[in-house]
Amino acid sequence: MANKNIISNANDAAPSLIQSKRQIERYNLDVDAQAVLVAARLMEAGSKLGHASEIHFSRFGLSTGRYRLLADLEDNEGEELPSQLAEHLGVTRATVTGLIDILERDGLVSRRTSATDGRQRSVVLTEQGARKLRDMAPEHFARLEAMVGLLSVEERSVFLDLLGRVTQGISALTDEPGKVKEHIRKE
Amino acid sequence: MANKNIISNANDAAPSLIQSKRQIERYNLDVDAQAVLVAARLMEAGSKLGHASEIHFSRFGLSTGRYRLLADLEDNEGEELPSQLAEHLGVTRATVTGLIDILERDGLVSRRTSATDGRQRSVVLTEQGARKLRDMAPEHFARLEAMVGLLSVEERSVFLDLLGRVTQGISALTDEPGKVKEHIRKE
DNA sequence: CTCATATAGTTAGGAACCTAACTATATTTC
DNA sequence: GAAATATAGTTAGGTTCCTAACTATATGAG
């Protein structure tokens, strides 16, 4: 039954302004539909980017988290404590343990127990780990650059500014109930 | 002491331009550091938003995916096929099966076998499901609006435009090797 | 000095989403 | 009309990251 939707976009069902408007009007709420649309689009972009990122790094036998761990190690003279890594990457220590397990199994990092504090086990970037980063750098950064290639230099600045403010606003989703209004901008 | 992890992630290690620059210079690559920064920040924002979103919806006993499924049902007269839901939500049919399982267990949707096609089992929003959406709407949309409250109306338009183009560019991460350059903007 | 407490890392188990394979039904082809 | 093929939904098992509880070591109070 030739069911081929002409607009059968492979996977993007981007939320539309109409959609947001309908959802709001259904309950007679006093909310700006465009604001809701921004939230919906950003959420969609984030999940899409997260997925694409995993595909990207899997080309090199890594995941997003494991790459970020290696890169952070490289930024810190090749040695860090798991707790430092957790803070830098914005994940829990438990997650870091798992990332290290696999990276160590693959020979990209190694664990070393501290002489001064028996609880600490610092993580060291191996020669093989450094080589992995070196080998993937050209393609990795070229792809990142291509990703924002549709924006001019000035537009990138603007985007960074706006994205930064929206990122601040994310806490409105997690704040305790009374606090939500504080995010509204005085106009 | 007191180990207040609650706000510990507020200790944002947002990627900096300096960091991007160093990473690029380490390998003498001809890449725009600002572009890399945009990519890194967007990735961070996406993951942060995803996490905040789960916290937000868990207040109502839902997950992000289950809410989106209910909302999509509501947008479609309260009845849809799992395969349609999968396409609208941008997830696989397998994921939709899992979402429905829980929503059905909680009485928010029900499954109904099709009379015309024995393979199809359409999903119906129950009265309880509709009530859930109605009850959460005011707080839900207020929080979404607050999230972008630091942007003026004009800024939101600009942000939507720029975000749209970056979102298009995401495919640069997943395209086959030769195709990356196509994303570069003619300047 | 000893005991209570804090900290570093790990383990155990859960949630969300994925891919691949499977079951059941429909459609096409000869 | 029967066999081959396609499609809808489900199941099985994997990945990433989470929270909570646990082990081992360090520190501080009496």
GROMACS .gro file of C-alpha atoms in nm, chain B:
model
  187
  188MET     CA    1   3.028   1.680   5.615
  189ALA     CA    2   2.654   1.666   5.567
  190ASN     CA    3   2.760   1.559   5.221
  191LYS     CA    4   2.514   1.780   5.031
  192ASN     CA    5   2.540   1.622   4.695
  193ILE     CA    6   2.214   1.782   4.597
  194ILE     CA    7   2.376   2.088   4.451
  195SER     CA    8   2.715   1.935   4.395
  196ASN     CA    9   2.657   1.925   4.024
  197ALA     CA   10   2.595   2.296   4.030
  198ASN     CA   11   2.970   2.301   4.056
  199ASP     CA   12   2.971   2.327   3.684
  200ALA     CA   13   3.278   2.225   3.500
  201ALA     CA   14   3.149   2.384   3.183
  202PRO     CA   15   3.399   2.332   2.903
  203SER     CA   16   3.599   2.648   2.839
  204LEU     CA   17   3.743   2.803   2.526
  205ILE     CA   18   4.091   2.770   2.672
  206GLN     CA   19   4.038   2.399   2.712
  207SER     CA   20   3.923   2.358   2.353
  208LYS     CA   21   4.216   2.561   2.229
  209ARG     CA   22   4.466   2.351   2.417
  210GLN     CA   23   4.320   2.028   2.285
  211ILE     CA   24   4.341   2.152   1.929
  212GLU     CA   25   4.687   2.300   1.956
  213ARG     CA   26   4.822   1.984   2.109
  214TYR     CA   27   4.798   1.820   1.770
  215ASN     CA   28   4.846   2.126   1.551
  216LEU     CA   29   4.506   2.091   1.393
  217ASP     CA   30   4.346   2.350   1.172
  218VAL     CA   31   4.016   2.365   1.356
  219ASP     CA   32   3.819   2.653   1.502
  220ALA     CA   33   3.828   2.627   1.881
  221GLN     CA   34   3.503   2.817   1.915
  222ALA     CA   35   3.326   2.566   1.696
  223VAL     CA   36   3.452   2.286   1.915
  224LEU     CA   37   3.337   2.477   2.219
  225VAL     CA   38   2.986   2.511   2.079
  226ALA     CA   39   2.975   2.136   2.026
  227ALA     CA   40   3.100   2.064   2.376
  228ARG     CA   41   2.859   2.306   2.542
  229LEU     CA   42   2.561   2.178   2.350
  230MET     CA   43   2.646   1.825   2.445
  231GLU     CA   44   2.673   1.924   2.807
  232ALA     CA   45   2.345   2.117   2.796
  233GLY     CA   46   2.171   1.824   2.636
  234SER     CA   47   2.281   1.578   2.895
  235LYS     CA   48   2.201   1.817   3.176
  236LEU     CA   49   1.857   1.883   3.037
  237GLY     CA   50   1.791   1.516   2.990
  238HIS     CA   51   1.874   1.448   3.350
  239ALA     CA   52   1.668   1.743   3.479
  240SER     CA   53   1.379   1.632   3.266
  241GLU     CA   54   1.374   1.289   3.427
  242ILE     CA   55   1.368   1.450   3.771
  243HIS     CA   56   1.089   1.682   3.662
  244PHE     CA   57   0.863   1.407   3.529
  245SER     CA   58   0.935   1.172   3.816
  246ARG     CA   59   0.741   1.416   4.034
  247PHE     CA   60   0.432   1.301   3.850
  248GLY     CA   61   0.523   0.935   3.851
  249LEU     CA   62   0.634   0.949   3.487
  250SER     CA   63   0.954   0.939   3.287
  251THR     CA   64   1.032   1.171   2.997
  252GLY     CA   65   0.951   0.901   2.746
  253ARG     CA   66   0.625   0.802   2.909
  254TYR     CA   67   0.510   1.164   2.932
  255ARG     CA   68   0.589   1.225   2.569
  256LEU     CA   69   0.395   0.915   2.474
  257LEU     CA   70   0.089   1.033   2.669
  258ALA     CA   71   0.114   1.383   2.521
  259ASP     CA   72   0.139   1.243   2.171
  260LEU     CA   73  -0.166   1.030   2.231
  261GLU     CA   74  -0.353   1.337   2.349
  262ASP     CA   75  -0.249   1.518   2.031
  263ASN     CA   76  -0.399   1.236   1.827
  264GLU     CA   77  -0.748   1.198   1.967
  265GLY     CA   78  -0.632   0.959   2.235
  266GLU     CA   79  -0.556   0.662   2.010
  267GLU     CA   80  -0.252   0.558   1.807
  268LEU     CA   81  -0.062   0.257   1.686
  269PRO     CA   82   0.267   0.172   1.859
  270SER     CA   83   0.450   0.217   1.530
  271GLN     CA   84   0.309   0.568   1.490
  272LEU     CA   85   0.409   0.650   1.845
  273ALA     CA   86   0.759   0.524   1.776
  274GLU     CA   87   0.790   0.749   1.474
  275HIS     CA   88   0.647   1.054   1.650
  276LEU     CA   89   0.868   1.010   1.955
  277GLY     CA   90   1.177   0.924   1.756
  278VAL     CA   91   1.239   0.596   1.939
  279THR     CA   92   1.226   0.233   1.834
  280ARG     CA   93   0.919   0.016   1.846
  281ALA     CA   94   1.089  -0.193   2.111
  282THR     CA   95   1.115   0.112   2.333
  283VAL     CA   96   0.750   0.195   2.277
  284THR     CA   97   0.653  -0.155   2.385
  285GLY     CA   98   0.833  -0.098   2.714
  286LEU     CA   99   0.675   0.243   2.768
  287ILE     CA  100   0.327   0.105   2.704
  288ASP     CA  101   0.387  -0.187   2.940
  289ILE     CA  102   0.439   0.048   3.233
  290LEU     CA  103   0.170   0.297   3.133
  291GLU     CA  104  -0.079   0.014   3.100
  292ARG     CA  105   0.023  -0.132   3.434
  293ASP     CA  106  -0.041   0.212   3.586
  294GLY     CA  107  -0.379   0.241   3.414
  295LEU     CA  108  -0.290   0.545   3.202
  296VAL     CA  109  -0.332   0.372   2.866
  297SER     CA  110  -0.483   0.047   2.745
  298ARG     CA  111  -0.414  -0.180   2.450
  299ARG     CA  112  -0.682  -0.267   2.199
  300THR     CA  113  -0.646  -0.521   1.919
  301SER     CA  114  -0.743  -0.401   1.575
  302ALA     CA  115  -1.041  -0.556   1.400
  303THR     CA  116  -0.904  -0.489   1.052
  304ASP     CA  117  -0.541  -0.595   1.097
  305GLY     CA  118  -0.464  -0.869   1.344
  306ARG     CA  119  -0.105  -0.757   1.381
  307GLN     CA  120  -0.193  -0.414   1.510
  308ARG     CA  121  -0.267  -0.338   1.873
  309SER     CA  122  -0.361   0.026   1.909
  310VAL     CA  123  -0.296   0.221   2.227
  311VAL     CA  124  -0.574   0.419   2.392
  312LEU     CA  125  -0.544   0.699   2.646
  313THR     CA  126  -0.762   0.611   2.945
  314GLU     CA  127  -0.966   0.858   3.146
  315GLN     CA  128  -0.704   0.828   3.417
  316GLY     CA  129  -0.430   0.904   3.167
  317ALA     CA  130  -0.613   1.214   3.043
  318ARG     CA  131  -0.662   1.328   3.401
  319LYS     CA  132  -0.290   1.284   3.471
  320LEU     CA  133  -0.205   1.514   3.180
  321ARG     CA  134  -0.462   1.768   3.289
  322ASP     CA  135  -0.341   1.770   3.647
  323MET     CA  136   0.023   1.816   3.566
  324ALA     CA  137  -0.017   2.069   3.283
  325PRO     CA  138  -0.005   2.393   3.487
  326GLU     CA  139   0.314   2.309   3.671
  327HIS     CA  140   0.473   2.136   3.375
  328PHE     CA  141   0.429   2.424   3.133
  329ALA     CA  142   0.512   2.685   3.394
  330ARG     CA  143   0.846   2.517   3.452
  331LEU     CA  144   0.919   2.491   3.082
  332GLU     CA  145   0.844   2.858   3.043
  333ALA     CA  146   1.061   2.946   3.340
  334MET     CA  147   1.345   2.750   3.189
  335VAL     CA  148   1.373   2.989   2.897
  336GLY     CA  149   1.276   3.289   3.109
  337LEU     CA  150   1.623   3.440   3.082
  338LEU     CA  151   1.569   3.495   2.710
  339SER     CA  152   1.358   3.771   2.560
  340VAL     CA  153   1.104   3.689   2.294
  341GLU     CA  154   1.337   3.804   2.017
  342GLU     CA  155   1.623   3.604   2.161
  343ARG     CA  156   1.407   3.294   2.163
  344SER     CA  157   1.346   3.335   1.791
  345VAL     CA  158   1.715   3.370   1.724
  346PHE     CA  159   1.791   3.074   1.944
  347LEU     CA  160   1.540   2.855   1.761
  348ASP     CA  161   1.695   2.949   1.429
  349LEU     CA  162   2.051   2.878   1.538
  350LEU     CA  163   1.960   2.562   1.725
  351GLY     CA  164   1.782   2.436   1.417
  352ARG     CA  165   2.091   2.475   1.206
  353VAL     CA  166   2.317   2.313   1.462
  354THR     CA  167   2.069   2.027   1.488
  355GLN     CA  168   2.096   1.978   1.113
  356GLY     CA  169   2.471   1.967   1.154
  357ILE     CA  170   2.456   1.681   1.401
  358SER     CA  171   2.456   1.440   1.112
  359ALA     CA  172   2.820   1.541   1.053
  360LEU     CA  173   2.900   1.314   1.346
  361THR     CA  174   2.735   1.013   1.191
  362ASP     CA  175   2.791   1.063   0.818
  363GLU     CA  176   3.029   0.830   0.647
  364PRO     CA  177   3.386   0.963   0.645
  365GLY     CA  178   3.398   1.145   0.313
  366LYS     CA  179   3.081   1.341   0.362
  367VAL     CA  180   3.179   1.562   0.651
  368LYS     CA  181   3.285   1.865   0.454
  369GLU     CA  182   2.941   1.920   0.309
  370HIS     CA  183   2.836   2.086   0.629
  371ILE     CA  184   3.080   2.370   0.601
  372ARG     CA  185   2.917   2.701   0.533
  373LYS     CA  186   3.029   2.908   0.242
  374GLU     CA  187   3.144   3.241   0.383
   0.00000   0.00000   0.00000
